[in-house]
């Protein structure tokens, strides 16, 4: 089973990195990790070339990302909330997934089914804190036939890796990881 993790934050060793580390720690150490902020992914130009041709007009690291998204059986996204949405480097990757949406829905490509899970963290505590992130990730997943299986959401963490002090967060995240990655067919 191919497991792909995506680190949404541009801050290394921060709260969302810790969450992903816990989630993937259930013995499935062969997970591959993508870090959008360390890749060369240009912004989507909205040119619609992909909708006409089934491929992107821009040549950069997104070509490899597309192959990894399509090959995965499980995709785990871990991200902080930035202004009620995704950090810009990760949002750039999501926008560039429009080529996958075009391949799936316009070119009727028969993609392998996958399962996706979301981990998200923010500093404040509002009830609607994660609504923007959840919607964006649900539709990102859908572009490459990845079903949204659920998420874990953590409020009130801001300082670097401060979530490490939350033992219930760790237990909950590890348990969810074990369940999600338990190895049955996609
Ligand atoms: C540019 C920026 C925007 C942010 N916007 C929000 C926000 O809208 N709501 C919120 O609760 N926290 C916000 N935060 C705080 C982060 O979500 C929080 O610090 C999180 O724990 C960072 O995760 P990380 O350590 O994985 O980067 C923002 C932080 C930054 C740097």
Short mmCIF file of C-alpha atoms and ligand atoms in Angstrom, two decimals:
data_model
loop_
_atom_site.label_atom_id
_atom_site.label_comp_id
_atom_site.label_asym_id
_atom_site.label_seq_id
_atom_site.Cartn_x
_atom_site.Cartn_y
_atom_site.Cartn_z
CA UNK A 1 0.00 0.00 0.00
CA UNK A 2 1.43 3.36 -1.03
CA UNK A 3 1.04 6.09 1.58
CA UNK A 4 1.61 9.73 0.66
CA UNK A 5 1.86 12.50 3.27
CA UNK A 6 1.67 16.20 2.39
CA UNK A 7 3.16 18.79 4.74
CA UNK A 8 1.12 21.93 4.20
CA UNK A 9 3.12 24.28 6.40
CA UNK A 10 6.11 26.30 5.25
CA UNK A 11 7.42 26.02 8.86
CA UNK A 12 9.48 22.89 9.44
CA UNK A 13 9.10 21.08 12.74
CA UNK A 14 5.88 22.94 13.52
CA UNK A 15 2.54 21.70 14.80
CA UNK A 16 1.24 20.21 11.56
CA UNK A 17 4.56 18.41 10.97
CA UNK A 18 4.25 16.90 14.46
CA UNK A 19 0.69 15.76 13.72
CA UNK A 20 1.78 14.04 10.51
CA UNK A 21 4.70 12.36 12.30
CA UNK A 22 2.29 10.96 14.94
CA UNK A 23 -0.29 9.91 12.37
CA UNK A 24 2.28 8.00 10.30
CA UNK A 25 4.05 6.45 13.28
CA UNK A 26 1.93 3.29 13.36
CA UNK A 27 4.60 1.12 11.77
CA UNK A 28 4.05 2.26 8.20
CA UNK A 29 7.42 3.95 7.95
CA UNK A 30 7.54 3.69 4.17
CA UNK A 31 5.27 6.69 3.67
CA UNK A 32 6.50 9.21 1.14
CA UNK A 33 6.33 12.86 2.17
CA UNK A 34 5.74 15.85 -0.12
CA UNK A 35 6.57 19.34 1.11
CA UNK A 36 4.99 21.93 -1.22
CA UNK A 37 7.02 24.83 0.21
CA UNK A 38 10.24 23.03 -0.78
CA UNK A 39 9.10 22.23 -4.32
CA UNK A 40 9.06 24.42 -7.40
CA UNK A 41 5.37 24.76 -8.13
CA UNK A 42 4.28 27.85 -10.03
CA UNK A 43 0.86 29.36 -9.54
CA UNK A 44 -1.94 28.15 -11.80
CA UNK A 45 -2.38 30.67 -14.63
CA UNK A 46 -6.02 29.79 -15.22
CA UNK A 47 -5.24 29.43 -18.94
CA UNK A 48 -7.48 26.34 -19.36
CA UNK A 49 -4.82 24.51 -21.41
CA UNK A 50 -5.36 21.45 -19.20
CA UNK A 51 -9.08 21.46 -19.94
CA UNK A 52 -8.37 21.38 -23.68
CA UNK A 53 -5.28 19.14 -23.70
CA UNK A 54 -5.36 17.05 -20.50
CA UNK A 55 -1.93 18.30 -19.43
CA UNK A 56 -0.47 21.43 -17.88
CA UNK A 57 1.29 24.10 -19.90
CA UNK A 58 3.75 24.73 -17.06
CA UNK A 59 6.77 22.42 -16.65
CA UNK A 60 7.91 22.21 -13.03
CA UNK A 61 7.80 19.87 -10.01
CA UNK A 62 4.03 19.49 -10.27
CA UNK A 63 4.49 16.79 -12.92
CA UNK A 64 6.08 14.51 -10.31
CA UNK A 65 3.46 15.46 -7.71
CA UNK A 66 0.68 14.47 -10.12
CA UNK A 67 2.23 11.02 -10.64
CA UNK A 68 2.60 10.50 -6.87
CA UNK A 69 -1.00 11.54 -6.18
CA UNK A 70 -2.26 9.10 -8.82
CA UNK A 71 -0.09 6.22 -7.58
CA UNK A 72 -0.99 6.56 -3.88
CA UNK A 73 -3.50 4.37 -2.05
CA UNK A 74 -3.74 6.64 1.00
CA UNK A 75 -3.15 10.40 1.10
CA UNK A 76 -2.69 12.24 4.40
CA UNK A 77 -2.66 16.04 4.37
CA UNK A 78 -1.43 17.92 7.45
CA UNK A 79 -1.76 21.68 7.41
CA UNK A 80 -2.07 24.79 9.53
CA UNK A 81 -4.86 27.30 8.95
CA UNK A 82 -3.60 30.50 7.32
CA UNK A 83 -6.33 33.17 7.10
CA UNK A 84 -9.00 30.45 7.25
CA UNK A 85 -7.48 28.68 4.27
CA UNK A 86 -4.33 26.85 3.18
CA UNK A 87 -0.77 28.26 3.26
CA UNK A 88 0.10 29.68 -0.17
CA UNK A 89 2.68 27.05 -1.28
CA UNK A 90 0.20 24.27 -0.60
CA UNK A 91 -2.67 26.19 -2.20
CA UNK A 92 -0.50 26.57 -5.31
CA UNK A 93 -0.22 22.77 -5.48
CA UNK A 94 -3.98 22.38 -4.99
CA UNK A 95 -4.78 24.88 -7.77
CA UNK A 96 -2.43 23.07 -10.12
CA UNK A 97 -4.41 19.87 -9.46
CA UNK A 98 -6.92 21.33 -11.93
CA UNK A 99 -5.14 19.16 -14.51
CA UNK A 100 -6.24 16.10 -12.55
CA UNK A 101 -9.80 17.42 -12.36
CA UNK A 102 -9.71 17.87 -16.16
CA UNK A 103 -8.34 14.37 -16.72
CA UNK A 104 -10.96 12.84 -14.43
CA UNK A 105 -14.07 14.78 -15.41
CA UNK A 106 -13.44 16.05 -18.94
CA UNK A 107 -11.23 13.28 -20.33
CA UNK A 108 -13.04 10.58 -18.30
CA UNK A 109 -9.81 8.98 -17.13
CA UNK A 110 -10.49 5.92 -15.00
CA UNK A 111 -8.38 6.65 -11.93
CA UNK A 112 -7.62 4.20 -9.15
CA UNK A 113 -9.71 4.89 -6.01
CA UNK A 114 -7.79 6.27 -3.04
CA UNK A 115 -8.59 7.29 0.53
CA UNK A 116 -7.67 10.63 2.06
CA UNK A 117 -7.43 12.04 5.57
CA UNK A 118 -6.93 15.60 6.84
CA UNK A 119 -5.01 16.85 9.88
CA UNK A 120 -5.37 20.56 10.60
CA UNK A 121 -4.28 22.98 13.31
CA UNK A 122 -4.95 26.63 14.07
CA UNK A 123 -4.09 29.13 16.79
CA UNK A 124 -7.57 30.38 17.60
CA UNK A 125 -10.69 28.54 18.71
CA UNK A 126 -13.61 29.58 16.53
CA UNK A 127 -16.24 27.03 15.66
CA UNK A 128 -15.83 27.68 11.92
CA UNK A 129 -12.01 27.76 11.96
CA UNK A 130 -11.56 24.74 9.68
CA UNK A 131 -14.44 25.18 7.25
CA UNK A 132 -12.34 26.70 4.45
CA UNK A 133 -9.59 24.09 4.75
CA UNK A 134 -12.06 21.19 4.82
CA UNK A 135 -13.89 22.34 1.69
CA UNK A 136 -10.67 22.94 -0.24
CA UNK A 137 -9.20 19.57 0.73
CA UNK A 138 -12.42 17.69 -0.05
CA UNK A 139 -12.46 19.06 -3.58
CA UNK A 140 -8.69 18.66 -3.98
CA UNK A 141 -9.07 14.98 -3.09
CA UNK A 142 -12.02 14.57 -5.43
CA UNK A 143 -9.93 15.76 -8.40
CA UNK A 144 -7.87 12.54 -8.29
CA UNK A 145 -10.60 10.17 -7.04
CA UNK A 146 -9.55 10.26 -3.42
CA UNK A 147 -12.45 9.93 -0.99
CA UNK A 148 -12.42 12.23 2.04
CA UNK A 149 -12.49 9.80 4.99
CA UNK A 150 -12.43 12.46 7.71
CA UNK A 151 -10.13 14.68 9.67
CA UNK A 152 -8.75 15.67 13.05
CA UNK A 153 -8.79 19.34 14.02
CA UNK A 154 -6.77 21.04 16.74
CA UNK A 155 -7.43 24.53 18.08
CA UNK A 156 -5.26 26.80 20.22
CA UNK A 157 -1.75 25.87 19.09
CA UNK A 158 0.54 28.58 17.77
CA UNK A 159 4.14 28.35 19.04
CA UNK A 160 6.53 25.99 17.23
CA UNK A 161 5.70 22.36 18.09
CA UNK A 162 3.65 23.42 21.15
CA UNK A 163 1.23 20.60 20.30
CA UNK A 164 3.85 18.11 21.52
CA UNK A 165 2.77 18.97 25.07
CA UNK A 166 -0.76 17.77 24.37
CA UNK A 167 -0.76 14.06 25.17
CA UNK A 168 -4.40 13.50 24.31
CA UNK A 169 -3.71 15.05 20.88
CA UNK A 170 -0.91 12.55 20.39
CA UNK A 171 -3.02 9.56 21.45
CA UNK A 172 -5.95 10.59 19.27
CA UNK A 173 -3.73 11.21 16.24
CA UNK A 174 -1.82 7.94 16.58
CA UNK A 175 -5.06 6.00 16.99
CA UNK A 176 -6.61 7.62 13.92
CA UNK A 177 -3.43 6.89 11.95
CA UNK A 178 -3.49 3.23 12.95
CA UNK A 179 -7.13 2.94 11.88
CA UNK A 180 -6.73 4.82 8.61
CA UNK A 181 -3.54 3.00 7.59
CA UNK A 182 -4.64 -0.42 8.74
CA UNK A 183 -3.82 -1.94 5.38
CA UNK A 184 -7.03 -3.19 3.86
CA UNK A 185 -7.70 -2.53 0.19
CA UNK A 186 -8.54 1.00 -0.93
C1 LIG B 1 0.27 33.77 7.84
C2 LIG B 1 -0.44 33.09 8.97
C3 LIG B 1 -1.83 33.10 8.99
C4 LIG B 1 -2.51 32.46 10.04
N1 LIG B 1 -3.87 32.49 10.04
C5 LIG B 1 -4.54 31.89 11.05
C6 LIG B 1 -5.97 31.92 11.08
O1 LIG B 1 -6.64 32.45 10.20
N2 LIG B 1 -6.59 31.34 12.13
C7 LIG B 1 -5.88 30.72 13.13
O2 LIG B 1 -6.49 30.20 14.08
N3 LIG B 1 -4.53 30.65 13.11
C8 LIG B 1 -3.85 31.22 12.10
N4 LIG B 1 -2.48 31.16 12.06
C9 LIG B 1 -1.75 30.40 13.11
C10 LIG B 1 -1.34 28.98 12.66
O3 LIG B 1 -2.44 28.27 12.12
C11 LIG B 1 -0.78 28.21 13.88
O4 LIG B 1 0.34 28.89 14.38
C12 LIG B 1 -0.40 26.79 13.55
O5 LIG B 1 -0.17 26.08 14.75
C13 LIG B 1 0.86 26.73 12.70
O6 LIG B 1 1.12 25.41 12.32
P1 LIG B 1 2.61 24.98 11.86
O7 LIG B 1 3.46 25.07 13.11
O8 LIG B 1 2.47 23.61 11.36
O9 LIG B 1 3.03 25.95 10.81
C14 LIG B 1 -1.77 31.80 11.06
C15 LIG B 1 -0.37 31.79 11.01
C16 LIG B 1 0.30 32.42 9.98
C17 LIG B 1 1.81 32.40 9.96
#
